[in-house]
Short mmCIF file of C-alpha atoms in Angstrom, two decimals:
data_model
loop_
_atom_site.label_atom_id
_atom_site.label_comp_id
_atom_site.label_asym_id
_atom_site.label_seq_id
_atom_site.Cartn_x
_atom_site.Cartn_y
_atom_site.Cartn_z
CA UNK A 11 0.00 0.00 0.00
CA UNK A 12 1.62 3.42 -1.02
CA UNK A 13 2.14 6.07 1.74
CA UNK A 14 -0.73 9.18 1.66
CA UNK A 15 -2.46 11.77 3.80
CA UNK A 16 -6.05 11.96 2.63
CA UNK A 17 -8.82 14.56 3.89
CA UNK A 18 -12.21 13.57 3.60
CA UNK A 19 -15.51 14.73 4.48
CA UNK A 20 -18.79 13.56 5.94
CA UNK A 21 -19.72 12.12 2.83
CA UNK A 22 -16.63 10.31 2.17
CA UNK A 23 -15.74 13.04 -0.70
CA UNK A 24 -11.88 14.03 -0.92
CA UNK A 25 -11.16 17.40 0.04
CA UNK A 26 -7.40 16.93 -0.80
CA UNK A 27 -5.00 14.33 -0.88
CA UNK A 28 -1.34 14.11 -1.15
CA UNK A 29 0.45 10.47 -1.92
CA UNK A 30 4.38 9.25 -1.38
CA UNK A 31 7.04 10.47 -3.17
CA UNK A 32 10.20 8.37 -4.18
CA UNK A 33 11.58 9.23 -0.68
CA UNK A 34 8.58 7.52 1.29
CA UNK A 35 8.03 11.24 2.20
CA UNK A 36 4.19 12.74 2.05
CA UNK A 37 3.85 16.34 1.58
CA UNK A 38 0.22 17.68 1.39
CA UNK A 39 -0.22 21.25 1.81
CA UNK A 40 -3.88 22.03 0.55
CA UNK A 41 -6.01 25.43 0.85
CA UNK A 42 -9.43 25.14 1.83
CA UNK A 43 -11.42 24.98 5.27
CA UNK A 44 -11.90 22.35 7.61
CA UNK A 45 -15.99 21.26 8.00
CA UNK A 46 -17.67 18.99 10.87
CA UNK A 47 -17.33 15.68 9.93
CA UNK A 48 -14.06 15.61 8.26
CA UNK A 49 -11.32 12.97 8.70
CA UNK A 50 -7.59 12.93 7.99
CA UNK A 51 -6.55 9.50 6.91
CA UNK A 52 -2.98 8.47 6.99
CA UNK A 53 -2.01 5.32 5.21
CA UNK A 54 1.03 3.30 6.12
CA UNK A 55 2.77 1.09 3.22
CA UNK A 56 4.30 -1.20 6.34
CA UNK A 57 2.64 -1.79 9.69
CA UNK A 58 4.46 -2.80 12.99
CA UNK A 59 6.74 -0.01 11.99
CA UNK A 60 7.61 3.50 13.30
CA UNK A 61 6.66 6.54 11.24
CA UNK A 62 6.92 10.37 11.85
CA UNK A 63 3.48 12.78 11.55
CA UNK A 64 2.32 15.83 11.95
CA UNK A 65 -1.51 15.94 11.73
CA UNK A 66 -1.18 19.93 11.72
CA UNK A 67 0.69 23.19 11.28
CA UNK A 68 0.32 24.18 14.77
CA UNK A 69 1.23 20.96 16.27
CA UNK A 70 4.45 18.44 17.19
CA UNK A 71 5.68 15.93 14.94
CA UNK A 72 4.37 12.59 16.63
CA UNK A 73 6.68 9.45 16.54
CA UNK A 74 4.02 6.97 16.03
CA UNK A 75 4.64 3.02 15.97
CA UNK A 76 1.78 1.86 13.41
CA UNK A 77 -0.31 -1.47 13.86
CA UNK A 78 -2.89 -0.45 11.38
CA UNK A 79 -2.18 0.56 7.54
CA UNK A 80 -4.68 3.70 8.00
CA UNK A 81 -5.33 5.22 10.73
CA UNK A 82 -8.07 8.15 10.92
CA UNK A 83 -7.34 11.52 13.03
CA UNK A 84 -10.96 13.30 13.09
CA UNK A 85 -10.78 16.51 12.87
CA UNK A 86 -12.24 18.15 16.26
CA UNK A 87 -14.94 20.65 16.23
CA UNK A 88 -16.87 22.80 19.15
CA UNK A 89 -16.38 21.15 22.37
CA UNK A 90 -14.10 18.37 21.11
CA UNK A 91 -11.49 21.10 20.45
CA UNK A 92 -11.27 22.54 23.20
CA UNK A 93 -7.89 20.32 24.67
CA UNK A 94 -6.36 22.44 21.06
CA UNK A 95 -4.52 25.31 20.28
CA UNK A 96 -7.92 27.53 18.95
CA UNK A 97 -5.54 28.12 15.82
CA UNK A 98 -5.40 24.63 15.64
CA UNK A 99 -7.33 23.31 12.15
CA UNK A 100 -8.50 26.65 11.32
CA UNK A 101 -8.08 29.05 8.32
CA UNK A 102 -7.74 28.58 4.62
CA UNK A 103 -4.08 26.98 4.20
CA UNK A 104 -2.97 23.54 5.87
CA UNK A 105 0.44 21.76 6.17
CA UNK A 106 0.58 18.20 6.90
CA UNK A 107 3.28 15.42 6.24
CA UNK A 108 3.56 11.50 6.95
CA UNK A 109 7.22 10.31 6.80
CA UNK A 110 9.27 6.64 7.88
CA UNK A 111 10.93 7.50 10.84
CA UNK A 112 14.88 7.59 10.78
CA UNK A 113 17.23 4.91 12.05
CA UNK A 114 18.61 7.23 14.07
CA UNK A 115 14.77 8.51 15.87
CA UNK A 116 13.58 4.95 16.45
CA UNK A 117 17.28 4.38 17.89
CA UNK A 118 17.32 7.46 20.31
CA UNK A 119 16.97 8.19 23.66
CA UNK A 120 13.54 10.25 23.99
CA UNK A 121 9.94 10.54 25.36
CA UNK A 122 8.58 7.59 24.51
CA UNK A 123 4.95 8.91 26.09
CA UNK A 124 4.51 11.75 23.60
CA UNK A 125 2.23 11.30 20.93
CA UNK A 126 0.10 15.10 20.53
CA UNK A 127 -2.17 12.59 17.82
CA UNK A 128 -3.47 10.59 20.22
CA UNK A 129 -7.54 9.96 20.37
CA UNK A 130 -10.39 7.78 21.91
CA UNK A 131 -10.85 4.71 21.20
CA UNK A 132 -7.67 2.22 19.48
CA UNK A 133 -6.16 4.57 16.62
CA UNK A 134 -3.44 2.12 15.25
CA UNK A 135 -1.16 4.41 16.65
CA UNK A 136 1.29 4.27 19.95
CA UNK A 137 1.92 5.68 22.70
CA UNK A 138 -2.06 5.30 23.73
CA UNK A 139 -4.01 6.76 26.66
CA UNK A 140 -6.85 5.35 28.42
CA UNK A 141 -9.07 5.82 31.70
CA UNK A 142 -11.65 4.48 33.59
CA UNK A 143 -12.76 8.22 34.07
CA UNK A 144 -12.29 11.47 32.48
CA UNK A 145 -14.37 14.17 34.54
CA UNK A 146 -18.32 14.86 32.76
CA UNK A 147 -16.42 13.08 29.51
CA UNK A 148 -14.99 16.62 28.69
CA UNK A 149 -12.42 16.93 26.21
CA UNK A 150 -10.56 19.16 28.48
CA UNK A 151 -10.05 16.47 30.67
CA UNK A 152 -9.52 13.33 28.44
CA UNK A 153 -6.64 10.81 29.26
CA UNK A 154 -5.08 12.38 25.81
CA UNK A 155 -4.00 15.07 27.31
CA UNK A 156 -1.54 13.93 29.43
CA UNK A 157 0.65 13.18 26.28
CA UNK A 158 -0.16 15.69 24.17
CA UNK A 159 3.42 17.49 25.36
CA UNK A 160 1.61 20.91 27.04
CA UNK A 161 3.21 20.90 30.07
CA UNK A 162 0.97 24.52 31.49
CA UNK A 163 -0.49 23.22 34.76
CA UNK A 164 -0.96 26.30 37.31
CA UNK A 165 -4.69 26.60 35.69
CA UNK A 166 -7.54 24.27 34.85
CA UNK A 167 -9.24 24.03 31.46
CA UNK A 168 -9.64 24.59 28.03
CA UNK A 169 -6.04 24.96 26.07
CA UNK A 170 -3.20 24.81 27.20
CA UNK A 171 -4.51 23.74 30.43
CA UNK A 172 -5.69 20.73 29.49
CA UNK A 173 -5.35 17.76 31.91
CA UNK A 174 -6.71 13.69 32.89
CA UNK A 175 -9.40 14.70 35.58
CA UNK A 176 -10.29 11.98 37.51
CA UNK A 177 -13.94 13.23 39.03
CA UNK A 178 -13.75 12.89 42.11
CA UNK A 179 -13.10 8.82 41.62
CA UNK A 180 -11.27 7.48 44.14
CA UNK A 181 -10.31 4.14 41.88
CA UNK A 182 -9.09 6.47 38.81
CA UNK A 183 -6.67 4.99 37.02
CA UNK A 184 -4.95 5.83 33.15
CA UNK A 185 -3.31 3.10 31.62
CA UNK A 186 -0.52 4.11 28.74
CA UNK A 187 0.03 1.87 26.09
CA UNK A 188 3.08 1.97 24.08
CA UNK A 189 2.10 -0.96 21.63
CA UNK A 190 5.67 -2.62 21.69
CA UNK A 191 8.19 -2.82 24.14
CA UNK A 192 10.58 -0.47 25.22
CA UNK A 193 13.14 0.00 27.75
CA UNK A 194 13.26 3.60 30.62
CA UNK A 195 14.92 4.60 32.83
CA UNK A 196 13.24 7.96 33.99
CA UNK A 197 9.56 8.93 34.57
CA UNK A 198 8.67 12.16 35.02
CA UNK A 199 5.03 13.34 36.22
CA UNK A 200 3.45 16.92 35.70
CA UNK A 201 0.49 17.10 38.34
CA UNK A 202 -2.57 19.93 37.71
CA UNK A 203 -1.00 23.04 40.46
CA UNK A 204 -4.29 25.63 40.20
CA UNK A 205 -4.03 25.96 44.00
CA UNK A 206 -6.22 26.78 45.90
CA UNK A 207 -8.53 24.93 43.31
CA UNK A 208 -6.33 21.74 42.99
CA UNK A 209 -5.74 19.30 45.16
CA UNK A 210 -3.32 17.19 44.84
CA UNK A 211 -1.61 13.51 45.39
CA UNK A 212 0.97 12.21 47.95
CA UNK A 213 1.24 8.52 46.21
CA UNK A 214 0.39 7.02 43.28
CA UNK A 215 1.26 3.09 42.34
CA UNK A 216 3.10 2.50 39.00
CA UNK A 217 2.33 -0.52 37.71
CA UNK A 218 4.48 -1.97 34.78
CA UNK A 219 3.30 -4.72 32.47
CA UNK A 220 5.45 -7.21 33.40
CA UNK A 221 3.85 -7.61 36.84
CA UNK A 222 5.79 -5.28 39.23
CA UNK A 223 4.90 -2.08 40.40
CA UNK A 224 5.82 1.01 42.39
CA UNK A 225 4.65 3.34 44.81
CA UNK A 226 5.79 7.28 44.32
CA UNK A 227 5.49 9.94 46.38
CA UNK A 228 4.48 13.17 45.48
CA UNK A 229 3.78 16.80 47.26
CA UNK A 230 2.29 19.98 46.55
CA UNK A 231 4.26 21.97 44.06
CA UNK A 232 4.07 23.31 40.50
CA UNK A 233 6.85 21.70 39.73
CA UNK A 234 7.70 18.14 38.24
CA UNK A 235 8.02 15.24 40.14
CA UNK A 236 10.77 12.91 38.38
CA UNK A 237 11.66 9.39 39.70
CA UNK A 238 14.51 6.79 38.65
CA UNK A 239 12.04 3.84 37.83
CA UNK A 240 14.66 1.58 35.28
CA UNK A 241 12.59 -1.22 33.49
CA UNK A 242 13.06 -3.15 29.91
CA UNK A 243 10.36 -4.98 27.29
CA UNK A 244 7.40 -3.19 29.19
CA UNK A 245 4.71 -2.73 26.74
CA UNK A 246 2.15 -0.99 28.91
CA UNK A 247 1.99 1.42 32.37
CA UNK A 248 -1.05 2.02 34.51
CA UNK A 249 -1.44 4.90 37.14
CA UNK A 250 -3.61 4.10 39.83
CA UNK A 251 -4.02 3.79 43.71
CA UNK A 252 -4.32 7.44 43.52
CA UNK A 253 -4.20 8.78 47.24
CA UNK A 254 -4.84 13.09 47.78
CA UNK A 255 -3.52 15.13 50.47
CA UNK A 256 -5.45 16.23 53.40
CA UNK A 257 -6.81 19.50 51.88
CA UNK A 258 -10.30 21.14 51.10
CA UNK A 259 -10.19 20.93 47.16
CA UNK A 260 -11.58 17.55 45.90
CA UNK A 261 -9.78 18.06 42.20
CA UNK A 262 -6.44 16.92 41.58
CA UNK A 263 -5.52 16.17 37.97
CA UNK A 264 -2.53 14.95 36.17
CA UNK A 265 -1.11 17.60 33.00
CA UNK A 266 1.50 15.16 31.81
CA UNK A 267 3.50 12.09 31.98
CA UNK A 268 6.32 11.74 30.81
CA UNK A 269 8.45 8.25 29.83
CA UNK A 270 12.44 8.58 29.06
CA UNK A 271 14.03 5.49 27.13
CA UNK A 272 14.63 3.53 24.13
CA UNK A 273 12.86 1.10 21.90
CA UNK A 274 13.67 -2.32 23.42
CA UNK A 275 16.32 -4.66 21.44
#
């Protein structure tokens, strides 16, 4: 299957569509205006293979491992798009491009967490959030967020605030899935700081997908909380056992997490 980047709207018409060229690279840069109802389909020539996308202008390249050979990014609208930059999928000129990732990117040391295309649902595409609560269903508060690389957490909210809210739920738990294995060394967590709104958590259990877990401890600050947690072939991490401090505020959150390693070998 050749490599493209395909826009299409509620009707299944093509808005614009942009296919390989001899460098495996896709290119589409189209002019017209986003509708409800539109999708942005990426197809893959190989699955089980690592790719490099960026979905839109104002957004990261995501490093994407691909189990799927398309994999459909609808376009958000209204309330959905409220976790975005507002410039985000607006105006009259768009820049998108699908390319095989390097030897050298697949190879590195990075954040293997990030992925700013992430979505409900399975996508074909890791790293993957999910949760057994996101607070009212809001997009605001969707388990995407805490990969999406904003790391603004003194607020609560629409963009760049963004954040997994856990209503209230004392057995909230967000599972990330990196579809593969890989090997870290470092994770680093980003928890919601809109004091005196917040609350926020003294422990949290990591637990890995090869059986073990961890407890961390955490305190009130604005600041990141980084721990030396070394594992390798771990395909999958859940946060849970989420216990808050002895304050007022019912609401903590979590803005990011963060995952530092290598592809396993």
């Amino acid at each position: 299957m050749e490599a493209a980047i395909t826009i299409r709207d509620s009707e299944g018409a093509v808005k614009a569509q942009a296919k390989a060229l001899k460098t495996g690279e896709v290119v589409l840069a189209w002019e017209g205006e986003y509708a409800p109802g539109d999708e942005i389909i990426f197809t893959f020539p190989e699955t089980e293979a690592f790719y490099v996308a960026r979905v839109d202008d104002t957004m990261d390249e995501s490093f994407l491992y691909v189990t799927r050979e398309q994999v459909v990014y609808y376009v958000p609208f209204e309330e959905k798009k409220t976790s975005y930059n507002p410039k985000s999928f607006t105006g009259e000129r768009h820049y998108l491009t699908l390319r095989p990732a390097k030897d050298w990117e697949t190879a590195s040391y990075k954040n293997l967490a990030k992925n700013v295309m992430d979505q409900h649902g399975d996508p074909g595409c890791y790293p993957h959030t999910y949760a057994n609560v996101e607070t009212r269903g809001e997009a605001v508060f969707a388990a995407r967020n805490a990969i999406d690389g904003v790391v603004a957490n003194v607020s609560h909210g629409n963009w760049p605030y963004e954040s997994w809210g856990i209503n209230r739920q004392d057995d909230a738990e967000m599972t990330l899935d990196f579809g593969r294995p890989v090997d870290f060394d470092t994770i680093v967590l980003y928890t919601r700081a809109d004091f005196p709104h917040d609350n926020w958590w003294v422990k949290a259990t990591l637990t890995f997908s090869d059986g073990t877990s961890q407890v961390v401890d955490m305190e009130k600050s604005v600041e990141s909380h980084t721990f030396a947690i070394e594992k390798k072939n771990i395909t999958w991490i859940k946060l849970g056992e989420l216990i808050k401090a002895e304050d007022p505020s019912p609401f903590p959150a979590l803005t990011q997490i963060e995952v530092y390693g290598r592809e396993s070998r």
